[in-house]
Structure formats: C-alpha cells, structure tokens
Coordinates of C-alpha atoms in Angstrom, one line a residue:
Chain B
M1 CA -40.4 18.3 73.6
T2 CA -42.9 20.0 71.0
L3 CA -45.9 21.3 72.7
P4 CA -48.7 19.7 71.2
L5 CA -51.6 21.3 69.6
A6 CA -55.4 21.0 69.6
I7 CA -56.0 20.4 65.9
T8 CA -60.0 21.6 66.0
A9 CA -61.4 22.1 63.0
S10 CA -60.0 22.1 58.8
A11 CA -61.1 22.6 55.8
A12 CA -60.3 21.2 52.6
C13 CA -61.2 22.0 48.5
S14 CA -59.1 20.6 46.1
A15 CA -59.9 18.7 42.7
L16 CA -61.8 15.9 45.0
G17 CA -64.3 18.4 45.8
P18 CA -65.2 22.0 47.9
N19 CA -64.9 20.8 51.2
V20 CA -63.1 18.1 53.6
A21 CA -66.2 15.7 53.0
A22 CA -65.4 15.4 49.7
L23 CA -62.3 14.6 49.7
E24 CA -62.8 12.3 52.5
A25 CA -65.5 9.7 50.8
A26 CA -62.4 9.7 47.6
L27 CA -59.7 8.9 50.0
A28 CA -62.5 5.3 51.0
T29 CA -63.4 4.8 47.7
G30 CA -60.1 5.0 45.5
R31 CA -61.7 8.0 43.2
S32 CA -58.6 9.9 41.6
G33 CA -59.8 13.6 40.8
L34 CA -57.3 14.1 37.7
R35 CA -58.0 14.8 34.4
A36 CA -56.3 15.9 31.3
A37 CA -55.2 19.1 31.0
G38 CA -57.6 21.3 28.4
P39 CA -55.9 22.6 25.4
D40 CA -54.2 25.4 26.8
L41 CA -51.3 24.0 27.4
P42 CA -48.9 23.1 23.8
F43 CA -48.2 19.5 25.5
A44 CA -50.3 16.4 27.3
T45 CA -50.7 16.1 30.9
F46 CA -53.3 15.4 33.6
V47 CA -54.3 18.4 36.7
G48 CA -55.8 18.1 39.7
A49 CA -58.4 21.2 39.1
V50 CA -60.9 22.8 41.3
T51 CA -63.8 23.1 39.3
S52 CA -66.4 23.6 41.8
E53 CA -67.7 27.4 42.3
L54 CA -65.2 29.7 44.4
A55 CA -67.0 33.0 45.4
A56 CA -66.5 36.6 44.7
L57 CA -64.9 38.9 47.4
P58 CA -66.9 41.0 49.0
P59 CA -67.0 44.5 48.1
E60 CA -64.1 46.0 49.8
L61 CA -61.8 43.6 49.4
Q62 CA -61.9 43.5 45.6
P63 CA -58.3 45.1 44.7
F64 CA -56.7 41.6 46.3
D65 CA -59.4 39.7 43.7
T66 CA -58.0 36.5 43.2
R67 CA -58.0 32.7 42.7
L68 CA -56.4 32.2 45.3
A69 CA -57.9 35.0 47.3
R70 CA -61.4 33.4 46.5
L71 CA -59.5 29.5 47.4
V72 CA -58.3 31.1 50.8
S73 CA -61.4 32.7 51.1
H74 CA -63.9 30.0 50.7
L75 CA -61.5 27.5 52.9
L76 CA -61.7 31.0 55.6
T77 CA -65.4 30.1 55.4
A78 CA -65.8 26.4 56.3
I79 CA -63.8 27.1 59.9
A80 CA -65.8 30.0 60.4
P81 CA -67.5 29.0 63.4
E82 CA -64.9 27.9 65.5
V83 CA -62.2 31.0 64.3
S84 CA -65.0 33.2 66.0
R85 CA -65.1 31.1 69.0
A86 CA -61.8 30.9 69.3
R87 CA -61.5 35.2 68.8
A88 CA -63.2 34.8 72.0
R89 CA -61.5 32.4 73.9
W90 CA -58.3 33.4 73.2
G91 CA -58.7 37.6 71.6
D92 CA -58.3 38.6 68.4
A93 CA -54.1 39.7 69.0
R94 CA -53.8 36.5 70.3
V95 CA -55.0 34.1 67.2
G96 CA -52.1 34.1 64.9
V97 CA -52.7 33.4 60.9
F98 CA -49.7 31.5 58.8
L99 CA -50.4 30.6 55.1
G100 CA -48.0 28.2 53.0
T101 CA -47.7 29.0 49.4
S102 CA -45.6 28.9 46.6
N103 CA -47.4 30.3 43.2
A104 CA -48.9 33.8 45.3
G105 CA -50.5 35.2 42.6
I106 CA -48.8 34.1 39.8
L107 CA -51.8 33.8 37.6
Q108 CA -53.4 36.4 37.8
T109 CA -49.8 37.9 36.8
E110 CA -50.0 35.9 33.8
E111 CA -53.4 37.5 32.7
A112 CA -52.2 40.5 33.7
D113 CA -49.2 40.2 31.7
A114 CA -51.0 39.0 28.7
V115 CA -53.5 41.0 28.7
R116 CA -50.3 43.6 28.8
V117 CA -48.7 42.4 26.0
R118 CA -51.6 42.0 23.4
T119 CA -52.8 45.8 24.3
G120 CA -49.7 47.8 26.0
A121 CA -51.0 48.2 29.4
L122 CA -52.2 46.2 32.3
P123 CA -55.6 45.7 33.5
A124 CA -57.5 48.6 35.0
D125 CA -57.6 46.5 38.6
F126 CA -54.1 44.5 38.2
D127 CA -52.4 45.8 41.8
F128 CA -48.7 43.6 42.0
S129 CA -48.5 44.3 45.6
R130 CA -52.6 43.0 46.5
Q131 CA -52.5 40.4 43.5
H132 CA -49.4 39.1 42.8
A133 CA -47.3 39.6 45.8
Y134 CA -47.7 37.1 48.2
G135 CA -48.8 39.5 51.0
G136 CA -52.8 39.6 49.4
A137 CA -54.2 36.3 50.2
L138 CA -52.5 36.7 54.3
A139 CA -54.4 40.2 53.8
V140 CA -58.0 38.4 52.6
L141 CA -57.2 35.3 55.7
R142 CA -56.4 38.8 57.8
S143 CA -59.5 41.2 57.2
L144 CA -62.2 38.1 57.0
S145 CA -60.9 36.2 59.8
G146 CA -60.4 39.4 62.6
V147 CA -57.3 38.1 63.6
R148 CA -54.6 40.7 65.0
G149 CA -51.7 38.3 66.0
P150 CA -48.3 37.9 64.1
G151 CA -48.9 35.8 60.7
W152 CA -46.9 36.1 57.5
V153 CA -46.9 33.2 54.2
N154 CA -44.7 31.3 54.4
S155 CA -43.3 29.9 50.9
T156 CA -40.5 27.5 50.4
A157 CA -41.8 26.2 47.8
C158 CA -43.4 22.1 48.3
S159 CA -43.3 22.7 52.4
S160 CA -44.7 25.6 52.6
S161 CA -48.3 24.2 54.5
A162 CA -46.3 21.8 56.7
K163 CA -43.7 24.4 58.1
V164 CA -46.7 27.4 58.8
L165 CA -47.7 24.1 61.1
A166 CA -44.2 24.5 63.1
C167 CA -44.7 28.5 62.9
A168 CA -47.9 28.2 65.3
Q169 CA -46.7 25.3 67.3
R170 CA -43.6 27.7 68.3
L171 CA -45.5 30.8 68.1
I172 CA -47.9 28.8 71.0
A173 CA -44.8 27.3 72.8
A174 CA -43.5 30.4 73.2
D175 CA -46.7 32.1 74.3
V176 CA -46.7 35.0 71.4
I177 CA -50.4 33.4 70.9
D178 CA -52.8 30.7 71.8
A179 CA -54.0 29.7 68.7
A180 CA -53.6 30.4 64.9
I181 CA -55.1 29.5 61.9
V182 CA -52.9 27.3 59.8
G183 CA -52.3 25.4 56.3
G184 CA -51.9 26.4 52.7
A185 CA -53.5 27.4 49.1
D186 CA -52.2 27.2 45.2
T187 CA -54.1 27.4 41.9
L188 CA -52.9 26.4 38.8
C189 CA -51.0 28.3 36.1
Q190 CA -48.7 28.3 33.4
T191 CA -45.5 29.2 34.7
T192 CA -45.5 25.8 37.3
L193 CA -46.6 23.6 34.2
R194 CA -44.6 24.8 31.9
G195 CA -42.3 24.8 34.3
F196 CA -42.3 21.0 35.6
H197 CA -42.4 20.2 32.1
G198 CA -39.1 22.8 31.2
L199 CA -37.4 20.4 33.9
G200 CA -39.0 17.3 32.2
V201 CA -41.2 16.0 35.2
L202 CA -44.2 15.7 34.6
S203 CA -46.6 12.5 33.4
T204 CA -48.1 12.6 30.6
T205 CA -50.8 10.3 31.9
A206 CA -52.1 11.0 36.6
C207 CA -49.2 10.4 38.2
R208 CA -48.5 6.9 39.5
P209 CA -46.9 7.6 42.6
F210 CA -44.2 4.2 43.3
A211 CA -45.1 2.5 40.6
A212 CA -42.5 0.6 38.5
A213 CA -44.0 2.8 35.5
R214 CA -44.3 6.4 37.3
D215 CA -43.5 9.0 35.2
G216 CA -43.5 11.9 36.4
I217 CA -46.1 14.5 38.4
S218 CA -49.6 15.2 38.2
I219 CA -50.2 19.5 39.2
G220 CA -52.9 19.9 41.3
E221 CA -54.3 23.4 43.2
G222 CA -56.3 23.8 45.8
G223 CA -55.8 23.9 49.8
A224 CA -56.9 23.5 53.3
L225 CA -56.5 25.4 57.1
F226 CA -57.0 24.7 59.6
L227 CA -57.6 25.9 63.8
I228 CA -55.1 25.4 65.9
E229 CA -55.0 26.4 69.4
R230 CA -53.4 25.5 72.8
H231 CA -55.9 23.3 74.2
G232 CA -59.5 22.4 72.8
H233 CA -61.6 19.7 71.9
A234 CA -59.5 18.2 68.8
Q235 CA -59.8 16.1 65.8
A236 CA -56.2 14.9 66.1
R237 CA -52.8 16.6 67.4
L238 CA -50.2 18.2 65.8
L239 CA -47.1 16.7 67.9
A240 CA -44.4 17.8 66.1
V241 CA -42.5 19.1 62.7
G242 CA -39.4 17.8 61.8
E243 CA -37.7 20.2 59.7
S244 CA -34.9 20.1 57.3
S245 CA -32.1 20.8 54.2
D246 CA -30.5 18.5 51.8
A247 CA -27.6 21.1 50.7
H248 CA -27.1 19.2 48.1
H249 CA -29.3 20.9 44.4
M250 CA -32.4 23.3 43.7
S251 CA -34.1 20.9 42.6
A252 CA -33.2 17.5 42.8
P253 CA -33.4 15.2 45.8
H254 CA -30.3 13.9 48.0
P255 CA -29.9 11.1 46.3
H256 CA -29.8 9.0 49.2
G257 CA -32.5 10.6 50.8
D258 CA -30.2 11.8 53.6
G259 CA -32.7 15.3 53.9
A260 CA -35.8 13.8 54.1
F261 CA -34.3 11.2 57.0
L262 CA -33.4 13.8 59.1
A263 CA -36.7 15.4 58.4
M264 CA -38.5 12.1 59.6
Q265 CA -36.1 11.7 62.6
R266 CA -36.6 15.4 64.2
A267 CA -39.8 14.6 64.1
L268 CA -40.0 11.9 65.9
G269 CA -36.8 13.3 68.6
A270 CA -39.1 16.1 69.2
A271 CA -42.3 14.6 70.1
G272 CA -40.3 11.8 72.2
L273 CA -41.6 9.4 70.1
E274 CA -39.5 6.0 68.4
P275 CA -39.8 5.2 65.0
S276 CA -41.6 2.5 66.1
A277 CA -44.4 4.5 66.8
V278 CA -45.6 5.6 63.6
D279 CA -48.4 3.5 62.2
H280 CA -48.6 4.8 58.8
V281 CA -46.5 7.5 56.5
N282 CA -48.4 10.3 53.6
A283 CA -45.2 9.9 51.4
H284 CA -44.4 13.6 49.9
G285 CA -44.5 11.1 47.1
T286 CA -44.4 12.9 43.9
A287 CA -44.0 10.3 41.4
T288 CA -41.1 11.1 39.6
K289 CA -38.2 8.4 39.3
Q290 CA -35.6 10.4 41.2
N291 CA -38.0 11.9 44.7
D292 CA -39.5 8.3 45.2
A293 CA -36.7 6.2 45.4
A294 CA -34.7 8.9 47.5
E295 CA -37.9 9.6 49.9
A296 CA -38.2 5.1 50.1
L297 CA -34.6 5.1 51.0
A298 CA -34.8 7.4 53.8
I299 CA -38.6 5.5 55.3
A300 CA -36.8 2.2 55.0
R301 CA -34.2 3.7 57.3
L302 CA -35.5 5.6 59.6
L303 CA -38.8 3.0 59.8
G304 CA -38.0 -0.1 58.4
A305 CA -40.1 -2.3 55.4
E306 CA -42.6 -2.9 57.5
V307 CA -45.2 0.5 58.5
P308 CA -47.6 1.2 55.6
V309 CA -46.4 4.2 53.5
T310 CA -49.1 6.3 50.5
S311 CA -48.9 8.8 48.7
T312 CA -52.1 11.0 47.9
K313 CA -51.3 12.9 45.1
A314 CA -53.0 10.5 43.1
Y315 CA -55.9 11.6 44.0
T316 CA -55.6 15.6 44.4
G317 CA -52.3 15.8 42.3
H318 CA -48.9 17.4 44.0
L319 CA -50.5 21.1 45.2
L320 CA -47.0 22.4 46.0
G321 CA -47.3 25.0 48.4
A322 CA -50.3 23.9 50.0
A323 CA -49.2 19.7 49.4
A324 CA -49.1 19.9 53.1
G325 CA -52.4 20.9 54.7
I326 CA -54.6 19.0 51.9
E327 CA -52.3 15.3 53.2
L328 CA -53.2 17.0 56.4
V329 CA -56.5 16.4 56.3
A330 CA -55.7 12.3 54.4
V331 CA -53.7 12.2 57.7
M332 CA -56.5 13.4 60.2
H333 CA -59.0 11.1 58.4
A334 CA -56.7 7.9 59.3
L335 CA -56.0 9.0 62.2
R336 CA -59.7 9.1 63.1
T337 CA -61.1 6.2 61.3
G338 CA -58.6 4.1 61.2
W339 CA -58.5 4.1 56.9
I340 CA -55.4 4.4 55.3
P341 CA -55.7 4.9 51.8
A342 CA -54.5 3.5 48.5
N343 CA -51.6 4.7 46.6
L344 CA -53.3 5.0 43.7
G345 CA -51.8 3.9 40.7
A346 CA -48.8 2.1 42.7
A347 CA -48.9 -1.2 41.0
P348 CA -46.8 -2.8 40.0
V349 CA -44.7 -1.2 42.7
D350 CA -41.3 -0.3 42.0
A351 CA -40.1 -3.6 42.9
E352 CA -36.5 -1.3 44.3
L353 CA -38.0 0.3 46.7
R354 CA -37.6 -1.3 50.1
I355 CA -40.8 -0.2 51.9
A356 CA -44.6 -1.3 52.5
V357 CA -46.5 0.5 49.5
Q358 CA -50.3 0.6 50.3
Q359 CA -52.0 -0.9 46.9
W360 CA -55.5 -0.6 48.7
G361 CA -57.4 0.4 51.2
E362 CA -57.0 -0.8 54.8
Q363 CA -58.6 -1.4 58.2
R364 CA -55.9 -0.4 60.8
Q365 CA -54.6 0.8 64.1
V366 CA -53.6 4.4 63.9
R367 CA -51.9 6.4 66.1
H368 CA -49.3 8.3 65.0
V369 CA -48.6 9.4 60.8
L370 CA -45.4 11.0 59.7
S371 CA -46.7 13.3 56.7
N372 CA -43.5 13.9 54.2
S373 CA -42.9 17.1 52.4
F374 CA -40.1 18.1 50.2
A375 CA -38.8 21.2 48.4
F376 CA -37.3 23.0 45.9
G377 CA -34.1 24.3 47.4
G378 CA -33.9 20.8 49.1
N379 CA -36.8 22.6 52.0
N380 CA -38.0 19.3 53.9
A381 CA -40.4 18.9 56.5
S382 CA -41.9 16.3 58.3
V383 CA -45.6 16.6 60.0
L384 CA -46.2 13.8 63.2
V385 CA -49.5 13.7 63.0
G386 CA -51.8 12.4 66.8
A387 CA -54.9 11.3 67.8
A388 CA -57.2 12.9 69.5
Chain G
M1 CA -44.7 37.5 77.0
T2 CA -41.5 39.6 75.2
M3 CA -39.4 38.1 73.2
G4 CA -35.8 39.2 73.3
C5 CA -31.8 38.1 72.1
F6 CA -28.8 40.1 71.7
V7 CA -27.8 41.0 68.0
G8 CA -24.1 40.3 67.1
G9 CA -23.5 40.8 63.9
F10 CA -24.6 42.4 60.9
G11 CA -25.0 43.0 57.4
V12 CA -26.1 45.6 54.4
A13 CA -25.9 45.1 50.6
T14 CA -27.8 48.0 48.4
A15 CA -26.6 48.4 44.8
A16 CA -25.6 52.1 46.1
F17 CA -24.3 51.4 48.9
P18 CA -22.7 47.7 48.6
N19 CA -21.7 47.3 52.1
V20 CA -22.2 48.9 56.1
T21 CA -18.9 50.9 55.2
A22 CA -20.3 52.5 52.3
L23 CA -23.6 52.9 53.5
S24 CA -24.0 57.0 54.5
G25 CA -26.6 58.0 57.1
G26 CA -23.6 57.5 59.9
L27 CA -23.0 53.8 59.4
H28 CA -19.0 53.1 59.7
E29 CA -17.1 49.9 59.4
P30 CA -18.6 47.3 62.4
E31 CA -15.3 47.4 64.6
G32 CA -12.7 44.1 64.0
S33 CA -14.9 42.8 61.9
A34 CA -12.6 41.0 58.8
A35 CA -13.7 40.8 55.1
A36 CA -17.3 39.1 54.6
L37 CA -17.4 35.9 53.1
E38 CA -18.1 35.5 49.7
L39 CA -20.5 31.7 50.3
L40 CA -22.2 31.5 46.5
P41 CA -19.4 29.8 44.0
P42 CA -18.8 31.6 41.2
M43 CA -20.7 29.9 38.8
V44 CA -23.8 29.4 41.3
R45 CA -23.4 33.6 41.6
R46 CA -23.3 34.4 37.8
R47 CA -26.5 32.3 37.6
A48 CA -28.1 34.1 40.7
S49 CA -30.6 36.6 40.7
A50 CA -30.2 40.2 42.4
L51 CA -32.2 39.0 45.2
T52 CA -29.8 35.8 46.1
R53 CA -26.6 37.8 45.6
S54 CA -27.5 41.0 47.4
M55 CA -29.1 38.8 50.4
A56 CA -25.9 35.8 50.1
D57 CA -23.7 39.3 50.6
A58 CA -25.3 40.5 53.5
F59 CA -25.5 36.9 54.6
G60 CA -21.9 37.4 54.7
Q61 CA -21.1 40.2 56.3
A62 CA -22.8 39.2 59.5
M63 CA -22.0 36.6 59.8
T64 CA -18.4 37.7 59.1
Q65 CA -19.1 40.3 62.1
A66 CA -20.7 37.6 64.3
G67 CA -17.6 35.2 64.2
A68 CA -20.2 31.6 63.5
N69 CA -20.2 28.8 61.5
P70 CA -22.6 29.3 58.5
A71 CA -22.7 25.9 58.1
E72 CA -24.8 25.6 61.0
V73 CA -26.6 28.4 61.7
A74 CA -30.7 28.4 61.4
T75 CA -31.7 31.0 58.7
V76 CA -34.8 33.2 58.3
F77 CA -35.4 34.7 54.4
G78 CA -37.7 37.5 54.0
S79 CA -39.4 39.3 51.0
A80 CA -42.1 40.5 50.0
W81 CA -41.9 40.4 46.6
G82 CA -39.4 37.3 46.3
E83 CA -37.9 36.4 42.3
T84 CA -39.8 39.2 40.6
G85 CA -36.4 39.2 38.5
A86 CA -36.7 34.9 37.2
L87 CA -40.7 36.2 37.1
R88 CA -40.1 38.8 34.5
E89 CA -38.0 36.3 32.3
L90 CA -40.5 33.1 32.5
L91 CA -43.5 35.8 32.1
Q92 CA -41.4 36.8 28.5
Q93 CA -41.0 32.9 27.8
I94 CA -44.8 32.2 28.6
A95 CA -46.0 35.1 26.3
A96 CA -43.2 34.3 23.5
G97 CA -45.1 30.6 23.4
E98 CA -42.4 28.7 25.2
A99 CA -43.7 24.9 26.1
E100 CA -41.4 24.4 27.8
L101 CA -39.9 26.9 30.2
S102 CA -36.3 27.4 31.4
P103 CA -35.5 24.6 34.2
I104 CA -32.6 27.7 35.8
R105 CA -35.0 29.5 35.9
F106 CA -38.4 28.1 36.8
A107 CA -36.5 26.4 40.0
G108 CA -34.9 29.3 40.7
S109 CA -38.2 31.7 41.0
V110 CA -39.4 30.5 44.2
H111 CA -39.5 32.3 46.7
N112 CA -37.0 29.8 48.4
T113 CA -34.3 30.5 46.1
A114 CA -32.1 32.4 48.3
S115 CA -33.1 29.9 51.2
G116 CA -32.2 26.7 49.0
Q117 CA -29.1 28.5 47.8
L118 CA -26.8 29.7 50.3
S119 CA -28.0 25.9 52.0
I120 CA -26.9 24.6 49.5
A121 CA -23.5 26.6 49.4
T122 CA -23.0 26.5 53.2
A123 CA -23.5 22.7 53.6
N124 CA -25.6 23.8 56.0
R125 CA -28.9 20.4 56.5
G126 CA -30.6 22.5 59.4
F127 CA -33.4 25.4 59.2
T128 CA -34.3 27.3 57.3
T129 CA -37.5 28.9 56.0
S130 CA -38.7 31.9 53.8
L131 CA -41.1 34.0 54.2
A132 CA -43.6 37.1 53.5
A133 CA -45.4 39.8 54.9
G134 CA -46.1 42.7 53.2
D135 CA -44.8 45.8 54.3
D136 CA -44.9 43.3 57.5
T137 CA -42.4 41.7 56.2
V138 CA -39.2 42.8 58.8
A139 CA -41.0 42.4 61.8
M140 CA -42.4 38.7 60.8
A141 CA -39.1 37.3 60.5
L142 CA -37.7 38.4 63.2
Q143 CA -40.7 37.2 64.8
E144 CA -40.0 33.9 63.4
A145 CA -36.9 34.1 64.6
L146 CA -37.2 35.2 68.1
G147 CA -39.9 32.1 67.8
L148 CA -37.3 30.1 66.9
L149 CA -34.8 31.3 69.9
A150 CA -37.3 30.9 72.6
N151 CA -38.0 27.5 71.3
G152 CA -34.2 25.6 72.6
L153 CA -32.2 27.7 69.1
A154 CA -29.0 29.3 70.1
E155 CA -28.9 31.7 66.8
V156 CA -30.4 32.6 64.0
L157 CA -29.4 34.7 60.9
V158 CA -32.1 36.7 59.7
V159 CA -31.9 37.7 55.9
L160 CA -34.3 40.2 54.3
G161 CA -34.0 41.4 50.9
D162 CA -36.0 43.0 48.2
V163 CA -35.6 44.2 44.6
D164 CA -37.0 47.0 42.5
P165 CA -39.9 44.7 40.8
P166 CA -40.7 44.6 37.1
A167 CA -41.4 47.9 36.0
E168 CA -44.2 46.6 33.3
L169 CA -45.8 44.8 36.7
A170 CA -45.8 47.2 39.5
G171 CA -47.1 50.9 39.8
P172 CA -45.2 53.9 41.0
L173 CA -45.4 53.4 44.4
E174 CA -43.8 49.7 44.5
R175 CA -40.6 50.6 42.7
C176 CA -37.7 51.1 45.2
D177 CA -34.3 50.3 45.4
S178 CA -32.3 47.0 45.7
L179 CA -31.9 46.2 49.2
A180 CA -30.8 43.3 51.1
V181 CA -29.8 43.4 54.8
A182 CA -28.9 40.6 57.2
L183 CA -28.6 40.0 61.3
H184 CA -27.1 37.5 63.1
L185 CA -29.7 37.2 66.5
H186 CA -28.4 34.9 68.9
T187 CA -29.5 34.1 73.0
G188 CA -25.8 35.3 74.7
Q189 CA -23.5 32.9 73.3
P190 CA -19.8 33.4 75.2
N191 CA -18.0 33.5 71.7
R192 CA -20.7 35.8 70.1
P193 CA -20.7 39.6 70.0
R194 CA -22.8 41.6 71.8
L195 CA -23.4 44.8 69.4
A196 CA -26.5 45.9 71.2
R197 CA -30.5 43.6 72.3
I198 CA -33.8 43.8 71.2
E199 CA -36.7 43.2 71.5
D200 CA -40.3 43.5 72.6
L201 CA -41.9 43.1 69.3
H202 CA -45.2 45.0 69.5
R203 CA -47.9 47.5 67.2
V204 CA -47.9 51.1 67.6
T205 CA -50.3 53.1 66.1
T206 CA -48.1 55.9 65.0
P207 CA -45.6 55.4 62.9
W208 CA -42.5 57.9 63.1
P209 CA -40.2 59.6 60.3
T210 CA -36.9 57.3 60.2
E211 CA -33.7 59.4 59.0
A212 CA -32.5 60.5 56.0
F213 CA -32.3 57.9 53.7
P214 CA -32.9 58.1 49.6
A215 CA -36.7 57.8 48.6
G216 CA -35.6 54.1 46.3
L217 CA -34.6 53.0 49.9
Q218 CA -37.2 53.8 52.3
A219 CA -39.4 53.1 49.3
S220 CA -38.2 48.8 49.4
P221 CA -41.2 46.8 51.9
V222 CA -37.5 46.1 53.7
F223 CA -36.7 49.5 54.6
G224 CA -37.6 48.7 58.0
G225 CA -34.3 46.5 58.2
L226 CA -31.9 49.3 57.4
V227 CA -33.3 51.1 59.8
L228 CA -33.1 48.8 62.5
V229 CA -29.1 47.9 61.4
Q230 CA -28.3 51.8 61.4
A231 CA -30.5 52.0 65.1
I232 CA -27.8 49.3 66.2
H233 CA -24.5 51.4 64.5
A234 CA -25.1 54.1 66.3
G235 CA -26.1 52.8 69.3
R236 CA -29.1 53.6 70.2
T237 CA -32.1 52.9 72.1
G238 CA -35.2 53.6 71.9
A239 CA -38.2 51.9 69.6
V240 CA -37.9 51.2 65.7
S241 CA -40.3 51.0 63.2
L242 CA -39.9 47.7 61.5
G243 CA -42.1 49.1 58.1
P244 CA -41.2 50.8 54.5
A245 CA -41.4 54.5 54.4
R246 CA -45.1 54.0 53.6
G247 CA -45.9 52.2 56.6
S248 CA -45.7 49.4 59.1
D249 CA -47.6 49.1 62.9
W250 CA -44.6 46.7 63.9
A251 CA -41.6 48.3 66.1
I252 CA -39.3 46.7 69.2
R253 CA -36.9 47.9 71.3
V254 CA -33.5 48.5 70.5
H255 CA -30.5 48.6 73.9
A256 CA -27.5 49.5 73.6
A257 CA -24.4 47.8 73.0
V258 CA -24.4 45.1 76.1
T259 CA -21.3 43.6 77.3
A260 CA -22.7 42.0 80.4

C-alpha cells in the first residue's frame, strides 16, 4: 500500500488563463482555450497558447531566462506562501522538488539557432546548460523556492508530470523528505509542432477526443505546480501512481491498451482499491484514432462501460510533459465540487469505443479519480487521486 | 534516513573505452563476467543515437555481470543533456524550412528514448523512467533508484549517459567525451553478486580531486558514475563525489565487496 499524501497547494497556467480559477471556470462553462495557430507555421492547426504575461526572472537568474523558466516562476509565485510555510515546518532539506517537462528549453534553443544560422553566431546571452538543458528550469525552481531536498526533472515525454508525483510519494514514504514541490511545464515550439505534423497526428481544428470524427492532437502550453506534504490541510489526496511500459513501439500505443491497463491496475492495487471505487477517469484522450481507441479498450476492460470519462485536452490542448499536471488541477476540481466536465467536441462519440464519454458537464459524487498519461517510448502513468 | 543497497553489476561505455576491460585507470574485467548482452535489434541499433547505443552497451554489461533478467528489472535512466544528436538534426530541418520533421528523429529526440527503446527491446512492461538534474544527475538517479528499492522493488538498473553536445550550441566548458555507465542495484538478493554496498547519499561542502581520467571524461555531467564504478571495482571504502570534475555537492559512501 502506498502512503496517501496531502496536496496542500496548487497553481496552474494555460491557454485558459494564468491561474487555477481560470481553468476551473472554463471547465464549469465548457470553454475551450484552443485557437488557430499563428502564421509562423506552414500548415493549419490549433494550439493552446498562454497569452498571459509571464514576468521576467529576477536579475540574478537572468542567465536562466527562458519562457519555460518564466512559466515555472509564475507558477511558483502562486504557491509561494504555502511553500514558505512548508519550509518552516519541515526544513529546507526535507522539501524536494520534482518537475516534469518534455521540451525543456528547446524553444530558446530554436530561437538561438535561428540567429546562428542567420548571422553566424549564437546570441551572446544564449547559455546551453542554463537555458536549453533540462536542469535549467529546475535550478530556477530551486533558487526561487529555497528548498534544498533532492530534486530532478523527469522527462518521459507526455507522462513526465504524472511520474514526478510518484517520485515525491516514494521519497516521502522512504522518509527522505516530508514534502515536495511537484508539477510540470512545457512551452509551444517549432520542434514539437512540426514533429507531430511529421507523424501525421495533428488536428487541423480544435481536437475532439473520443469523437467519431476525431482527427488528431492540438498541442498546448502551460503547466501546474503543487505542494505535496506528508500531512497537512489537503485540497485532495494523492493516493497512488501506477507506472508501466508498453514494450511495443516508440510513438504508437499498444493496440489493445495493455500498458495503459497495467498502469491503471497498478495504481488501484497500490492504493488497495477495487475498480468499482473509481468515480471518474480523466483520460489521456489525445484525439488520435489509435491513442483513444487503445485507451478506451483499457478503460473498458478494467473499469467497465459506465464510469464517466473525460479528456480535458480540448480545453487546454495537449501540454505534453505538463499534461498530467494541468489535468490534476481538473481532477482536484472534480473531487472538490463533484463537477465532471464535458468532453468538448466528443459528439457524436465514436461508437466503437465501449466507454461512457462525458458529452456534457454533470454533477455527481466523486470520491476517487484516475488520471491517465501515456507517452512516447510506451511510458505510462495513471494517477489515483482521492477527495480531501 | 540512511538508504543503501548492494551493487550487483556495472558497465561502462565510452568512445575510447567501449567496456570496463578496455578502460584505463585500474579497471579490469569483472570476474566471471560473460560477454555483455546485445540488447538492441540490429536495425534499431543502426538507427539509434550514439547516446542510446552507449546506454544500451553499459546496460548489457551490467545486466550480464549481475545475472539479472532485463525483462524484469526496473530501470532509471539519467542524462543531463538528453538526445542532443537528434535535436541537432531537427534544428537543421527547421532551418531548412521543412514543415514536417522526420518522424523517426522526432520520436528519438525525447529524453526517454533510451528508456523506451530498451523497454521495447527487452519486452519489459515494468517501471522505467528518465531524469535529469544538471551536474547532480548521477546523484539524483541514484536517489530515485534508492527510493524505488526502499518502496519494495528488489532490483533496479541505473543507466547514466551523456554525449558531447552540438559544437554549434554548447560552450567550450560544456564539451565532453561521450560516456555511459550502468549500475545494477539490489536489496540483497541471494542470487546476485554483492560487489559493494553503497549508502548514505549526502551533500558535502568540499569536493575532492578525482582519479586522473581524461579531461573530456571529467567534463561529462555523468562522470561521477565512472568514479563510482572505479571505486567499486577497486574495492575501495569511502565517500565518492558524484558530480563532474567542475563539481556537484552530492556524494555517496561505498563499502568494499560484501560477501555475507
């Protein structure tokens, strides 16, 4: 049995707005943040771009300045009072920091490389270690938060910010730390958009998870941070994270959803809960034909055809390494309010999928939610969250 | 809390020294070791990046020495830079104005490429992860592994690697020799070697000089993994600094070969 932990603070930033309240309002009203991508792309697609102003880093952290670092700084500011309280309560060395990201600072590197190609030299302020590399945003998070416990960036593509929750849970259970700042962040960039376009899985419109006419992903940007503590005044409880590998293909899911099934099954097993205890699934639901079909098979096999399933990617876009983070905010909203958000764009639902896709928002009793994230490399994580 | 475990096997792969046997600095063929496992299918290996190939080589050596089943072991991959070779090719495509990037290069550009390729190659449906922490990458990969062992897993393979980043993007102090190191860790399984015990991952205030390795290896973010392997193989007892030569404030204590 895993150790249930208190999620005591949360922050979010996405195309829906700069904070948790903006995300929750959109979930309540069914508002999507997806818009047509700008003219810098040579093809049509929709993206979830963060339009909120992200403040510059303090002068001493200028060498680390990237859009990702500013995003992380923005998120940390929103939970700064709770982090300060946790540092005082547990001690700086007993608070860890775990960040999920897939792209890290690639956006900054793209911009710097474009300058190099044009002028023959990188911008004078480009710093590979501090801006491009995965550790850059982590260093910013460490410096701004003041925590000194263990910490790292988890980068398993689209499961990154689910797996950091497990990292924190394991180290708290092992008595290495008592609390952790955890979450994820990713930014839009040419590499991601043109890469998914090369794979032929980008939608030309706002994505429509589980719809019969779904035609692919909408990429988004943003992130979420949480404070997780051994004990505390909980907004929700992290019960378990199930982790698995497809062992099938680098960029396509197992066709029967075997890895997804294992991840969900392991989460429930670790928490000592039966499948019947799950009241809602926040699906990975990227809106590709293959991904949604495989996930639906796994959900139906483990949980049956009745549990309400929503993918929230049509609200925010697919935040890649930050997807599980932003979706945990949606899960916490469902647990707190009982509101299961509509799966935007699902109607008419693919009749081949034997699951209960939530076509409209609905009030229900919600005690336990599974939130799925499946990634390149066949890397799967399913997060089980309980009400406070 | 002091967390510790046994080392059941290790592997090293660099461009100059493809295995432990060939590496200078006092490392020798591990007693009783068989030929290392070749884990990647030939076609996958031909298409794989230098980082994934070197991590696969170190992985195979460590698993062979430990006598462990690669289909069952949990794996923790650590790399500060990740797949920079694929990044370079993608940037070249973007600069050339290509709307669609190579699907193979794109899928191979994620940090967990080696983790994914090796889970596929070994038909392993268990735990795998891929992490980075700058110059603390070795220490934090070990921390993740120790956490997994403390939470009930019997054995974990840690695979560390970084390749020389693209010259056009990295500064001179970031250039390094490519290096991959693997360590099989276990909680005391009776059928696994006990080459050493490692415990007490801790911060230190003063880094100390390391053995005389080539400067290019010392600059690798995962150089501390090589120093740790050398200490284990040489049968030393004491603290080992886990960063590159430029410094990390993490160290771990090594106890020489344990037979009981």
